[in-house]
Short mmCIF file of N, CA and C in Angstrom, two decimals:
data_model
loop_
_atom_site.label_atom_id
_atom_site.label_comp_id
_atom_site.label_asym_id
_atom_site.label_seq_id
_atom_site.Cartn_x
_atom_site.Cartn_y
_atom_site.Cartn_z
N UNK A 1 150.01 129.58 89.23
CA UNK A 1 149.19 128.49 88.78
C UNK A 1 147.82 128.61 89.46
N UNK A 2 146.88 128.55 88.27
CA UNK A 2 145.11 128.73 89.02
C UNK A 2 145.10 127.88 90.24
N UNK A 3 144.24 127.65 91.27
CA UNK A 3 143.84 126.59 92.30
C UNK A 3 141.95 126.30 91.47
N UNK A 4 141.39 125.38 92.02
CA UNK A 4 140.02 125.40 91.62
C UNK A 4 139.81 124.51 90.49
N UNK A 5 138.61 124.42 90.65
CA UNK A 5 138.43 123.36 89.30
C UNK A 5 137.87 124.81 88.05
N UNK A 6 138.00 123.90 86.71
CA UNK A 6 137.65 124.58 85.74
C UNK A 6 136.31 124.12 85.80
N UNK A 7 135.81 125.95 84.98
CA UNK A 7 134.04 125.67 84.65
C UNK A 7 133.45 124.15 84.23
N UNK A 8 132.77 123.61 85.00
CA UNK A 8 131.96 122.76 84.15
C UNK A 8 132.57 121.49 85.07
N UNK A 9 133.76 121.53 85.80
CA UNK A 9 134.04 120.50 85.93
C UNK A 9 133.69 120.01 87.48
N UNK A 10 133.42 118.61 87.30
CA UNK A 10 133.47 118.78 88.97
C UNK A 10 134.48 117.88 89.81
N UNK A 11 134.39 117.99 91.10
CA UNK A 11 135.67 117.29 91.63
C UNK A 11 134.88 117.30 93.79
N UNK A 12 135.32 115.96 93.76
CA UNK A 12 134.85 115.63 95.36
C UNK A 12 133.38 115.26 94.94
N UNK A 13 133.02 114.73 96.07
CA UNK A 13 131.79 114.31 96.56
C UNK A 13 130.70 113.57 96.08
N UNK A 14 129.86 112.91 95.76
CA UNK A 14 129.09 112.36 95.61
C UNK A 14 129.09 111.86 94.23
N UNK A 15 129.15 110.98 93.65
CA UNK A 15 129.08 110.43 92.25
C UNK A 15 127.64 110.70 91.77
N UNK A 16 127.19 111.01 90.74
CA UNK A 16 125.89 111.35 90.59
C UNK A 16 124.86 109.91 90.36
N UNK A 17 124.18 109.96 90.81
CA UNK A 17 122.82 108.71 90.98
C UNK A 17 123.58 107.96 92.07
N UNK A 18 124.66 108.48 92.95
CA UNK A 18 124.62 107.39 94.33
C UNK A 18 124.07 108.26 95.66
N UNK A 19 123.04 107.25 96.20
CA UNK A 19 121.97 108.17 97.24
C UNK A 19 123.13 108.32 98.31
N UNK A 20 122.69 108.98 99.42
CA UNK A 20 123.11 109.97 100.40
C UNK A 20 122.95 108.69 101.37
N UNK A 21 123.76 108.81 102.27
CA UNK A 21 123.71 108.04 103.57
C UNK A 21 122.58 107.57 104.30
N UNK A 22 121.66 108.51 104.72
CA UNK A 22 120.31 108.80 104.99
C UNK A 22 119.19 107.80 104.35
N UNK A 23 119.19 107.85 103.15
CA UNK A 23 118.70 107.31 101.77
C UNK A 23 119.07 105.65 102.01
N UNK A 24 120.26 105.46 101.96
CA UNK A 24 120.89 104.07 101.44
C UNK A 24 120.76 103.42 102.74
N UNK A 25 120.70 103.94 104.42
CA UNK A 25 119.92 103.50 105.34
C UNK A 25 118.38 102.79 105.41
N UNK A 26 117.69 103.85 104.79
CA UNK A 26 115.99 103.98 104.78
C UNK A 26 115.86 102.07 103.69
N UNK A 27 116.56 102.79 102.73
CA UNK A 27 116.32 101.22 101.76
C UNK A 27 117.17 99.97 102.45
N UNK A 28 117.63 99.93 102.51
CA UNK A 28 118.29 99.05 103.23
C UNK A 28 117.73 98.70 104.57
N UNK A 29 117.11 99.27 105.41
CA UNK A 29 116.15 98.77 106.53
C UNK A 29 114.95 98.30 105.93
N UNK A 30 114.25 99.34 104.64
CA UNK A 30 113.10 98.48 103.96
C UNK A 30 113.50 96.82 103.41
N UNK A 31 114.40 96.74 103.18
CA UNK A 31 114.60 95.47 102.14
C UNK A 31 115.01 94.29 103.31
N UNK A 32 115.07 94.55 104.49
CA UNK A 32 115.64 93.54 106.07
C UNK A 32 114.59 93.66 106.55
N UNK A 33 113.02 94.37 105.93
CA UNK A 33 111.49 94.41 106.89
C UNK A 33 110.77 93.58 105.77
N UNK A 34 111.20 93.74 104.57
CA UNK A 34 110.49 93.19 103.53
C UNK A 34 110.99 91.63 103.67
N UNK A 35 112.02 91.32 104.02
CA UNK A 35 112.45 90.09 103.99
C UNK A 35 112.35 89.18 104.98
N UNK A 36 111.94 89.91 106.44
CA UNK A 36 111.67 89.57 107.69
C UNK A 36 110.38 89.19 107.70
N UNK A 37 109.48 90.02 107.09
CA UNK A 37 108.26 89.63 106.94
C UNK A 37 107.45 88.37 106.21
N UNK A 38 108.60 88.11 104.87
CA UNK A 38 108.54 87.18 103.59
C UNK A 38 108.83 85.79 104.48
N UNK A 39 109.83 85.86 105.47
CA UNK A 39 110.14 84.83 106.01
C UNK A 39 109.35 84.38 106.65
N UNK A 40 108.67 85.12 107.62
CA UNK A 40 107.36 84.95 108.76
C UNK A 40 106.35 84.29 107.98
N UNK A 41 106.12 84.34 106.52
CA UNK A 41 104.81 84.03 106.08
C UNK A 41 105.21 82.38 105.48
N UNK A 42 104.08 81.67 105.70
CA UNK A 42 104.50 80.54 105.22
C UNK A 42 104.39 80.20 103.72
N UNK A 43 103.40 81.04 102.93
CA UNK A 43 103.67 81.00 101.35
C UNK A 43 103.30 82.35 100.72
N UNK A 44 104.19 83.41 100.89
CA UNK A 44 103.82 84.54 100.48
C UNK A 44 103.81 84.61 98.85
N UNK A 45 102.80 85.53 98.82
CA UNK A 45 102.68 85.90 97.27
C UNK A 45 103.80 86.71 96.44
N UNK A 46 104.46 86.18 95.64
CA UNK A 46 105.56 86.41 95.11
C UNK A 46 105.46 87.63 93.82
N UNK A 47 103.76 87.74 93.63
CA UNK A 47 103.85 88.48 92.13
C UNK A 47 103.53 90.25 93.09
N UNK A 48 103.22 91.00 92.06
CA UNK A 48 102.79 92.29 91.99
C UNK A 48 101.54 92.62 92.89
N UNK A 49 101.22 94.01 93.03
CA UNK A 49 99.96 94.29 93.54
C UNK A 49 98.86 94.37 92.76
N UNK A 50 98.95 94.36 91.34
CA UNK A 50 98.01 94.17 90.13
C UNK A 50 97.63 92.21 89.91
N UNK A 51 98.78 91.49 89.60
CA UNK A 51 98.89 90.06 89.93
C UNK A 51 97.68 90.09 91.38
N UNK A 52 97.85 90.59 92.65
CA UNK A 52 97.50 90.07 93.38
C UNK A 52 95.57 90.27 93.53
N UNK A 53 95.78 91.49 92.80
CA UNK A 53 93.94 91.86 92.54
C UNK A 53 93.36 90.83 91.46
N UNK A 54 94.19 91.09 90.56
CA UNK A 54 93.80 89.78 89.59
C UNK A 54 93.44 88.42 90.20
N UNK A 55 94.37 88.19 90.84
CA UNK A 55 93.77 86.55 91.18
C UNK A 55 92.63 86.98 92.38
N UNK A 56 92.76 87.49 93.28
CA UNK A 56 91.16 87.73 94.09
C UNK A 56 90.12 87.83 93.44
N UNK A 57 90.13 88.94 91.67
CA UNK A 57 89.04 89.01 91.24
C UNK A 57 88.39 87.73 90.71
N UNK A 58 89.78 86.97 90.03
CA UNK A 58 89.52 85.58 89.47
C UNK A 58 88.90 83.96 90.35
N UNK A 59 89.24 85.15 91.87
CA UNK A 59 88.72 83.31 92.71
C UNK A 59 87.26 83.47 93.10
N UNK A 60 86.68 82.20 92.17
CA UNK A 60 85.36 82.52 92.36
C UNK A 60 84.79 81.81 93.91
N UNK A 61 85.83 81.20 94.51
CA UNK A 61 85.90 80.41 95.99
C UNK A 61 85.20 82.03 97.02
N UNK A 62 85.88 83.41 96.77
CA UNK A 62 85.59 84.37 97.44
C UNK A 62 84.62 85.15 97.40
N UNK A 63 83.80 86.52 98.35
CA UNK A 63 82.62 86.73 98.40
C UNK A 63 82.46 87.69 96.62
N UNK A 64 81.32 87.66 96.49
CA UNK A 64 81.23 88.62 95.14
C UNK A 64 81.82 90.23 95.38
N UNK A 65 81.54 90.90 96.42
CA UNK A 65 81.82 91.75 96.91
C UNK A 65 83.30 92.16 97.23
N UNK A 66 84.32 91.07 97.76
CA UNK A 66 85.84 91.47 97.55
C UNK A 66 86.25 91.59 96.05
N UNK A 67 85.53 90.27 95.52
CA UNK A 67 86.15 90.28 93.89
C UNK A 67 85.37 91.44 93.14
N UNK A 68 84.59 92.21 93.53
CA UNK A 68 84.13 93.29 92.44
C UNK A 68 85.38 94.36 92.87
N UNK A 69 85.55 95.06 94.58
CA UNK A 69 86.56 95.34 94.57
C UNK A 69 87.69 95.43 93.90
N UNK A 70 88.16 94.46 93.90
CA UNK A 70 89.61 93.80 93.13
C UNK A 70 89.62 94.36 91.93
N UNK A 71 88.06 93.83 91.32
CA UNK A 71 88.15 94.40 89.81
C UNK A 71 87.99 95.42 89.80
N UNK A 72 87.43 96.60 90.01
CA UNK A 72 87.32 98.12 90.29
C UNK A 72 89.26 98.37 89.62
N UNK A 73 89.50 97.83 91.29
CA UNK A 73 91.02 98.49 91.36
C UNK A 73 91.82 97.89 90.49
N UNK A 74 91.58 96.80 89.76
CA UNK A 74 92.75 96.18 88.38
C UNK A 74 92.10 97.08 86.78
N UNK A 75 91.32 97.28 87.01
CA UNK A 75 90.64 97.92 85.48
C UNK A 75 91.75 98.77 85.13
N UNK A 76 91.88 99.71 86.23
CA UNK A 76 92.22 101.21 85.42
C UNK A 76 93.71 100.56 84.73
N UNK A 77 94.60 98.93 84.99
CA UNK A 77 95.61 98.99 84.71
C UNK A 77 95.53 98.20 83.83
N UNK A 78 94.77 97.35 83.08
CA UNK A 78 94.34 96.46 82.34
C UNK A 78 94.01 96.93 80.74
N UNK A 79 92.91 98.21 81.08
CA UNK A 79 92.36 98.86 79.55
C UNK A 79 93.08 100.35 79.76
N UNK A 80 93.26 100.66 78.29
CA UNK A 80 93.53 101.98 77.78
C UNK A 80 93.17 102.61 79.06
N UNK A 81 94.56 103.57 78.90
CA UNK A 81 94.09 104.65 79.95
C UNK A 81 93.24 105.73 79.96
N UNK A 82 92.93 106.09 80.57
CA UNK A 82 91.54 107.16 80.81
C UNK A 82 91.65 108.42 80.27
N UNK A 83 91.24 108.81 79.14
CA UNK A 83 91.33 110.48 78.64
C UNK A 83 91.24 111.47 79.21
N UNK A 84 92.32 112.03 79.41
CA UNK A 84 92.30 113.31 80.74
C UNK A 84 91.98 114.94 79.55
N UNK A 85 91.52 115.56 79.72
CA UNK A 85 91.09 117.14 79.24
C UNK A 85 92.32 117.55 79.27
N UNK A 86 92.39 118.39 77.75
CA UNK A 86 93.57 118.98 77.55
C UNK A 86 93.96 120.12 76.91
N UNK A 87 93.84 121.12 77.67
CA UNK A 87 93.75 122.62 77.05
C UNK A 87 94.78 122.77 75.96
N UNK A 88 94.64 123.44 74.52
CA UNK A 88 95.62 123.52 73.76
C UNK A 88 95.39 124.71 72.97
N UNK A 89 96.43 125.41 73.01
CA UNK A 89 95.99 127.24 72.53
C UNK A 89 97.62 127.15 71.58
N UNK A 90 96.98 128.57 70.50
CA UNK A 90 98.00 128.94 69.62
C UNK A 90 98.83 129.44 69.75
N UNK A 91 100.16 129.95 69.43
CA UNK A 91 101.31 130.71 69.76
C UNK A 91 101.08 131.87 70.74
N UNK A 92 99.81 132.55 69.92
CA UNK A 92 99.32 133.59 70.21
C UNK A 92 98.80 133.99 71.58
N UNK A 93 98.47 132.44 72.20
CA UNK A 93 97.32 132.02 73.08
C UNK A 93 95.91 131.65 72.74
N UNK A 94 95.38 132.58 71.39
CA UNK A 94 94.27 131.86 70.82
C UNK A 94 94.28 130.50 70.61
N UNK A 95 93.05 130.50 69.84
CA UNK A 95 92.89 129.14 70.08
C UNK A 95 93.60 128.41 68.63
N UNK A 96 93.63 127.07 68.40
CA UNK A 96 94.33 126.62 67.15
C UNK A 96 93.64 127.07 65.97
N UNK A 97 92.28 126.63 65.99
CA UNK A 97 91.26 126.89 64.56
C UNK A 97 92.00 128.33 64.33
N UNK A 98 91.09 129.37 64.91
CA UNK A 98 92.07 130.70 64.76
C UNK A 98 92.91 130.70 64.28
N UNK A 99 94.22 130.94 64.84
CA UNK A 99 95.51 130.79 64.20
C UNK A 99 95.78 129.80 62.98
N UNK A 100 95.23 128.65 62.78
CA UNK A 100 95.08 127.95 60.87
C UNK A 100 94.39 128.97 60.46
N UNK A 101 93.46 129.45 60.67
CA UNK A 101 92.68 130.25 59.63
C UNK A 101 93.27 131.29 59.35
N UNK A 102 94.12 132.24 60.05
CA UNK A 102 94.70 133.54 59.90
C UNK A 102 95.60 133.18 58.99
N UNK A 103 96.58 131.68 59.40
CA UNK A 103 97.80 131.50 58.65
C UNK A 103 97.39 130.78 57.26
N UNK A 104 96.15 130.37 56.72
CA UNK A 104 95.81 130.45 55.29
C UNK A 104 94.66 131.28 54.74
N UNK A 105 94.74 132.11 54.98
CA UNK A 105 93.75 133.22 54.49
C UNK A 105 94.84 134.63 53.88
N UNK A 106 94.60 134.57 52.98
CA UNK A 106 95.52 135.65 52.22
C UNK A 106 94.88 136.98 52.42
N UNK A 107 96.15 138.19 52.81
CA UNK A 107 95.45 139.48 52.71
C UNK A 107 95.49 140.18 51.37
N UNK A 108 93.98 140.65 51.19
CA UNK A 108 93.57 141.83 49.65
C UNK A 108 94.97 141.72 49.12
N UNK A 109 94.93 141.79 47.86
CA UNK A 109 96.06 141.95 47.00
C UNK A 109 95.76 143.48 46.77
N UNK A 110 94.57 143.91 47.07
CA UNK A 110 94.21 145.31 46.22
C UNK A 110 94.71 146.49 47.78
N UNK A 111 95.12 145.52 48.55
CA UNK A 111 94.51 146.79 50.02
C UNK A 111 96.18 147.12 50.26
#
């Protein structure tokens, strides 16, 4: 009788998507610093780091200068994202035009 697992199969150790000891430490000390801290504060801000630029940009109580800040750093998440350059070549590596033109251009019927 074989010993071993069959191809493909697996057997022991780690369930897949459960973190490593190491891992499930690290978060678990973050989430007892995050909560230690939440406690210390007497009305902490409960929303996001985008939420929290937003309302700085929105309090007109603060200097013009933090709230332009704020807005700087909430834009890029607010409007369409930013068009990044994007090289795009044919099978061939040429370029696309090229390659359409080769692939509808018929060769001589006479040649």
């Amino acid at each position: 009788m074989p010993s071993g697992s069959k191809p493909g199969e697996r057997r022991g150790g780690r369930a897949k998507g459960t973190p490593n000891r190491r891992t499930q430490e690290r978060e678990d000390a973050t989430r007892k610093a995050i909560l230690a801290i939440e406690a210390s504060l007497p009305a902490p801000f409960s929303g996001d780091a985008h939420a929290l630029m937003v309302t700085v940009y929105k309090d007109t109580q603060l200097p013009i200068d933090l709230r332009l800040d704020a807005a700087k750093a909430a834009i890029r998440f607010e409007k369409s994202p930013q068009p990044t350059a994007t090289h795009v070549s044919g099978a061939d590596g040429g370029t696309i035009l090229s390659s359409l033109l080769v692939s509808f251009v018929e060769p001589d019927a006479g040649a």
